[in-house]
PDB file of C-alpha atoms and ligand atoms in Angstrom:
ATOM      1  CA  UNK A   1      82.768 136.808  93.488  1.00 46.00           C
ATOM      2  CA  UNK A   2      81.770 138.344  90.146  1.00 49.00           C
ATOM      3  CA  UNK A   3      78.806 136.850  88.304  1.00 48.00           C
ATOM      4  CA  UNK A   4      80.773 135.032  85.619  1.00 50.00           C
ATOM      5  CA  UNK A   5      79.718 132.183  83.293  1.00 53.00           C
ATOM      6  CA  UNK A   6      81.293 129.686  85.692  1.00 56.00           C
ATOM      7  CA  UNK A   7      79.515 130.881  88.818  1.00 61.00           C
ATOM      8  CA  UNK A   8      75.973 130.594  87.381  1.00 80.00           C
ATOM      9  CA  UNK A   9      73.641 127.812  88.576  1.00 89.00           C
ATOM     10  CA  UNK A  10      73.028 125.166  85.929  1.00 95.00           C
ATOM     11  CA  UNK A  11      69.555 124.851  84.465  1.00 98.00           C
ATOM     12  CA  UNK A  12      67.466 122.107  86.116  1.00 98.00           C
ATOM     13  CA  UNK A  13      67.216 118.519  84.932  1.00 98.00           C
ATOM     14  CA  UNK A  14      63.811 117.463  83.615  1.00 98.00           C
ATOM     15  CA  UNK A  15      62.621 114.038  84.820  1.00 98.00           C
ATOM     16  CA  UNK A  16      59.775 112.612  82.745  1.00 99.00           C
ATOM     17  CA  UNK A  17      57.811 109.428  83.355  1.00 98.00           C
ATOM     18  CA  UNK A  18      55.371 108.039  80.834  1.00 98.00           C
ATOM     19  CA  UNK A  19      52.095 106.165  80.963  1.00 98.00           C
ATOM     20  CA  UNK A  20      51.102 103.965  83.907  1.00 97.00           C
ATOM     21  CA  UNK A  21      54.220 104.766  85.909  1.00 98.00           C
ATOM     22  CA  UNK A  22      51.939 106.570  88.373  1.00 97.00           C
ATOM     23  CA  UNK A  23      51.000 103.028  89.499  1.00 96.00           C
ATOM     24  CA  UNK A  24      54.599 102.015  90.190  1.00 97.00           C
ATOM     25  CA  UNK A  25      54.842  99.950  93.381  1.00 94.00           C
ATOM     26  CA  UNK A  26      51.184  99.012  93.223  1.00 88.00           C
ATOM     27  CA  UNK A  27      51.173  96.194  90.636  1.00 84.00           C
ATOM     28  CA  UNK A  28      53.743  93.734  89.225  1.00 86.00           C
ATOM     29  CA  UNK A  29      56.367  94.197  91.991  1.00 87.00           C
ATOM     30  CA  UNK A  30      58.168  91.115  90.589  1.00 87.00           C
ATOM     31  CA  UNK A  31      58.896  93.137  87.411  1.00 89.00           C
ATOM     32  CA  UNK A  32      59.147  96.726  88.671  1.00 88.00           C
ATOM     33  CA  UNK A  33      59.929  96.382  92.400  1.00 85.00           C
ATOM     34  CA  UNK A  34      57.980  97.913  95.256  1.00 90.00           C
ATOM     35  CA  UNK A  35      59.184 101.526  95.084  1.00 95.00           C
ATOM     36  CA  UNK A  36      56.598 104.135  94.117  1.00 97.00           C
ATOM     37  CA  UNK A  37      56.829 107.057  91.705  1.00 98.00           C
ATOM     38  CA  UNK A  38      57.206 109.343  94.746  1.00 98.00           C
ATOM     39  CA  UNK A  39      60.279 107.291  95.727  1.00 98.00           C
ATOM     40  CA  UNK A  40      61.681 107.752  92.193  1.00 98.00           C
ATOM     41  CA  UNK A  41      61.194 111.522  92.335  1.00 98.00           C
ATOM     42  CA  UNK A  42      62.707 111.681  95.820  1.00 98.00           C
ATOM     43  CA  UNK A  43      65.789 109.707  94.695  1.00 98.00           C
ATOM     44  CA  UNK A  44      66.146 111.875  91.590  1.00 98.00           C
ATOM     45  CA  UNK A  45      65.821 115.105  93.602  1.00 98.00           C
ATOM     46  CA  UNK A  46      68.455 113.977  96.103  1.00 98.00           C
ATOM     47  CA  UNK A  47      70.856 112.910  93.346  1.00 98.00           C
ATOM     48  CA  UNK A  48      70.386 116.097  91.330  1.00 98.00           C
ATOM     49  CA  UNK A  49      70.826 118.268  94.407  1.00 98.00           C
ATOM     50  CA  UNK A  50      74.035 116.427  95.409  1.00 98.00           C
ATOM     51  CA  UNK A  51      75.382 117.281  91.942  1.00 98.00           C
ATOM     52  CA  UNK A  52      74.294 120.929  92.128  1.00 97.00           C
ATOM     53  CA  UNK A  53      71.231 120.656  89.883  1.00 98.00           C
ATOM     54  CA  UNK A  54      67.583 121.407  90.493  1.00 98.00           C
ATOM     55  CA  UNK A  55      64.982 118.904  89.283  1.00 98.00           C
ATOM     56  CA  UNK A  56      61.641 119.356  87.546  1.00 98.00           C
ATOM     57  CA  UNK A  57      59.559 116.165  87.514  1.00 98.00           C
ATOM     58  CA  UNK A  58      56.394 115.217  85.645  1.00 98.00           C
ATOM     59  CA  UNK A  59      54.433 112.069  84.870  1.00 98.00           C
ATOM     60  CA  UNK A  60      51.619 111.869  82.381  1.00 98.00           C
ATOM     61  CA  UNK A  61      49.411 109.246  80.780  1.00 98.00           C
ATOM     62  CA  UNK A  62      48.686 111.557  77.798  1.00 98.00           C
ATOM     63  CA  UNK A  63      51.105 111.544  74.862  1.00 98.00           C
ATOM     64  CA  UNK A  64      50.267 115.063  73.633  1.00 98.00           C
ATOM     65  CA  UNK A  65      50.764 116.438  77.131  1.00 98.00           C
ATOM     66  CA  UNK A  66      54.187 114.760  77.298  1.00 98.00           C
ATOM     67  CA  UNK A  67      55.137 116.313  73.942  1.00 98.00           C
ATOM     68  CA  UNK A  68      53.988 119.771  75.123  1.00 98.00           C
ATOM     69  CA  UNK A  69      56.023 119.402  78.343  1.00 98.00           C
ATOM     70  CA  UNK A  70      59.121 118.661  76.251  1.00 98.00           C
ATOM     71  CA  UNK A  71      58.531 121.587  73.850  1.00 98.00           C
ATOM     72  CA  UNK A  72      57.869 123.994  76.734  1.00 98.00           C
ATOM     73  CA  UNK A  73      61.144 122.995  78.433  1.00 97.00           C
ATOM     74  CA  UNK A  74      63.215 124.308  75.518  1.00 97.00           C
ATOM     75  CA  UNK A  75      65.965 126.669  76.772  1.00 96.00           C
ATOM     76  CA  UNK A  76      64.957 126.008  80.400  1.00 97.00           C
ATOM     77  CA  UNK A  77      66.679 122.704  81.190  1.00 98.00           C
ATOM     78  CA  UNK A  78      70.150 121.134  81.148  1.00 98.00           C
ATOM     79  CA  UNK A  79      68.985 117.703  80.039  1.00 98.00           C
ATOM     80  CA  UNK A  80      66.205 115.141  80.216  1.00 98.00           C
ATOM     81  CA  UNK A  81      65.924 111.825  82.036  1.00 99.00           C
ATOM     82  CA  UNK A  82      62.956 109.963  80.624  1.00 99.00           C
ATOM     83  CA  UNK A  83      61.271 106.641  81.170  1.00 98.00           C
ATOM     84  CA  UNK A  84      58.952 106.711  78.154  1.00 98.00           C
ATOM     85  CA  UNK A  85      57.267 103.476  79.364  1.00 98.00           C
ATOM     86  CA  UNK A  86      54.948 102.016  76.692  1.00 98.00           C
ATOM     87  CA  UNK A  87      55.602 104.925  74.274  1.00 98.00           C
ATOM     88  CA  UNK A  88      59.208 103.693  74.032  1.00 98.00           C
ATOM     89  CA  UNK A  89      58.014 100.988  71.673  1.00 98.00           C
ATOM     90  CA  UNK A  90      55.356 102.904  69.744  1.00 98.00           C
ATOM     91  CA  UNK A  91      55.961 106.633  69.472  1.00 98.00           C
ATOM     92  CA  UNK A  92      57.787 108.336  66.617  1.00 98.00           C
ATOM     93  CA  UNK A  93      56.115 111.572  67.790  1.00 98.00           C
ATOM     94  CA  UNK A  94      57.756 111.367  71.214  1.00 98.00           C
ATOM     95  CA  UNK A  95      61.178 110.639  69.668  1.00 98.00           C
ATOM     96  CA  UNK A  96      60.708 113.650  67.358  1.00 98.00           C
ATOM     97  CA  UNK A  97      59.754 115.895  70.298  1.00 98.00           C
ATOM     98  CA  UNK A  98      62.798 114.876  72.322  1.00 98.00           C
ATOM     99  CA  UNK A  99      65.189 116.493  69.846  1.00 98.00           C
ATOM    100  CA  UNK A 100      63.430 119.881  70.137  1.00 97.00           C
ATOM    101  CA  UNK A 101      65.131 121.090  73.363  1.00 97.00           C
ATOM    102  CA  UNK A 102      68.611 120.229  71.962  1.00 98.00           C
ATOM    103  CA  UNK A 103      69.868 118.839  75.282  1.00 98.00           C
ATOM    104  CA  UNK A 104      71.207 115.374  76.221  1.00 98.00           C
ATOM    105  CA  UNK A 105      68.573 112.721  76.841  1.00 98.00           C
ATOM    106  CA  UNK A 106      69.020 109.706  79.113  1.00 98.00           C
ATOM    107  CA  UNK A 107      66.535 106.863  78.576  1.00 98.00           C
ATOM    108  CA  UNK A 108      65.727 104.734  81.625  1.00 98.00           C
ATOM    109  CA  UNK A 109      63.874 101.435  81.950  1.00 98.00           C
ATOM    110  CA  UNK A 110      63.330  99.946  85.377  1.00 97.00           C
ATOM    111  CA  UNK A 111      63.052  96.398  84.052  1.00 97.00           C
ATOM    112  CA  UNK A 112      65.408  94.618  81.669  1.00 97.00           C
ATOM    113  CA  UNK A 113      63.296  95.074  78.556  1.00 98.00           C
ATOM    114  CA  UNK A 114      65.600  92.724  76.600  1.00 98.00           C
ATOM    115  CA  UNK A 115      64.647  89.817  78.848  1.00 97.00           C
ATOM    116  CA  UNK A 116      60.966  90.435  78.163  1.00 97.00           C
ATOM    117  CA  UNK A 117      58.582  90.249  75.171  1.00 98.00           C
ATOM    118  CA  UNK A 118      60.089  90.913  71.721  1.00 98.00           C
ATOM    119  CA  UNK A 119      57.979  94.063  71.245  1.00 98.00           C
ATOM    120  CA  UNK A 120      59.877  95.663  74.160  1.00 98.00           C
ATOM    121  CA  UNK A 121      63.253  95.143  72.460  1.00 98.00           C
ATOM    122  CA  UNK A 122      62.839  98.047  70.068  1.00 98.00           C
ATOM    123  CA  UNK A 123      62.925 101.669  71.224  1.00 98.00           C
ATOM    124  CA  UNK A 124      62.058 104.712  69.106  1.00 98.00           C
ATOM    125  CA  UNK A 125      63.713 106.853  71.792  1.00 98.00           C
ATOM    126  CA  UNK A 126      67.160 105.167  71.892  1.00 98.00           C
ATOM    127  CA  UNK A 127      68.412 106.740  68.627  1.00 98.00           C
ATOM    128  CA  UNK A 128      67.942 110.228  70.121  1.00 98.00           C
ATOM    129  CA  UNK A 129      69.339 109.293  73.563  1.00 98.00           C
ATOM    130  CA  UNK A 130      72.865 110.010  74.772  1.00 98.00           C
ATOM    131  CA  UNK A 131      72.635 106.880  76.919  1.00 98.00           C
ATOM    132  CA  UNK A 132      70.290 104.116  77.995  1.00 98.00           C
ATOM    133  CA  UNK A 133      70.002 102.459  81.409  1.00 98.00           C
ATOM    134  CA  UNK A 134      68.014  99.253  81.562  1.00 98.00           C
ATOM    135  CA  UNK A 135      67.254  96.738  84.276  1.00 97.00           C
ATOM    136  CA  UNK A 136      68.738  98.407  87.358  1.00 98.00           C
ATOM    137  CA  UNK A 137      65.393  99.044  89.039  1.00 97.00           C
ATOM    138  CA  UNK A 138      64.790 102.585  90.177  1.00 97.00           C
ATOM    139  CA  UNK A 139      68.554 103.078  90.762  1.00 98.00           C
ATOM    140  CA  UNK A 140      68.682 103.524  86.991  1.00 98.00           C
ATOM    141  CA  UNK A 141      67.237 107.036  87.484  1.00 98.00           C
ATOM    142  CA  UNK A 142      70.116 107.895  89.825  1.00 98.00           C
ATOM    143  CA  UNK A 143      72.694 106.583  87.336  1.00 98.00           C
ATOM    144  CA  UNK A 144      71.029 108.529  84.524  1.00 98.00           C
ATOM    145  CA  UNK A 145      71.193 111.792  86.477  1.00 98.00           C
ATOM    146  CA  UNK A 146      74.858 111.193  87.316  1.00 98.00           C
ATOM    147  CA  UNK A 147      75.635 110.574  83.630  1.00 98.00           C
ATOM    148  CA  UNK A 148      73.651 113.631  82.552  1.00 98.00           C
ATOM    149  CA  UNK A 149      75.578 115.787  85.041  1.00 98.00           C
ATOM    150  CA  UNK A 150      78.830 114.475  83.523  1.00 98.00           C
ATOM    151  CA  UNK A 151      77.613 115.203  80.002  1.00 98.00           C
ATOM    152  CA  UNK A 152      76.506 118.778  80.705  1.00 96.00           C
ATOM    153  CA  UNK A 153      79.511 119.263  83.007  1.00 89.00           C
TER     154      UNK A 153
HETATM  155  O1  LIG B   1      60.885  98.845  82.520  1.00 72.75           O
HETATM  156  C1  LIG B   1      60.411  99.970  82.316  1.00 72.75           C
HETATM  157  O2  LIG B   1      60.693 100.947  82.996  1.00 72.75           O
HETATM  158  C2  LIG B   1      59.360 100.146  81.222  1.00 72.75           C
HETATM  159  O3  LIG B   1      59.605 101.400  80.595  1.00 72.75           O
HETATM  160  C3  LIG B   1      58.025 100.154  81.925  1.00 72.75           C
HETATM  161  C4  LIG B   1      56.841 100.204  80.940  1.00 72.75           C
HETATM  162  C5  LIG B   1      56.963  99.139  79.869  1.00 72.75           C
HETATM  163  O4  LIG B   1      55.917  99.291  78.917  1.00 72.75           O
HETATM  164  C6  LIG B   1      58.298  99.208  79.157  1.00 72.75           C
HETATM  165  O5  LIG B   1      58.362  98.155  78.233  1.00 72.75           O
HETATM  166  C7  LIG B   1      59.426  99.057  80.175  1.00 72.75           C
HETATM  167  C8  LIG B   1      55.543  99.973  81.692  1.00 72.75           C
HETATM  168  C9  LIG B   1      55.243 101.031  82.694  1.00 72.75           C
HETATM  169  C10 LIG B   1      54.019 100.609  83.408  1.00 72.75           C
HETATM  170  O6  LIG B   1      54.248 100.768  84.761  1.00 72.75           O
HETATM  171  C11 LIG B   1      53.707  99.866  85.597  1.00 72.75           C
HETATM  172  C12 LIG B   1      54.028 100.058  86.902  1.00 72.75           C
HETATM  173  C13 LIG B   1      53.551  99.182  87.848  1.00 72.75           C
HETATM  174  C14 LIG B   1      52.760  98.143  87.466  1.00 72.75           C
HETATM  175  C15 LIG B   1      52.462  97.953  86.150  1.00 72.75           C
HETATM  176  C16 LIG B   1      52.929  98.839  85.202  1.00 72.75           C
END
């Protein structure tokens, strides 16, 4: 088959997890469940692969490093699935960085942030997101990848 536009592999999906999510499954299982970050990445890899996408995954506790990861992904990814964790509620800089790659963004929160403290009800990331998935536990990452695959078709 000739190497046409339609036969090319799509660019990978970038999965980003923000601060403290490296401790997922270790503390507060009543809020975040008992799955670990490795379980999240495994689920995301399986979902992406089922849909014909590769996955690049990163977690960082350093805001500047997260912003550099996003800048460096420009022109190399189909879309971004991000759980910005605490930066959701604080970071204009992260929201600004997320528009740089010019790809769809899906925002994921494991817990239902709207059932929690008022400061978790506002997100700087939501205005730059194509969609938001909240309160489905780690299955939210799977749903976000499925939606991203639909969006980048
Ligand atoms: O529900 C989510 O996914 C959050 O993004 C998680 C953030 C929180 O600040 C957001 O409001 C909602 C916290 C991530 C910290 O991860 C932990 C994991 C295990 C135990 C404690 C914290």
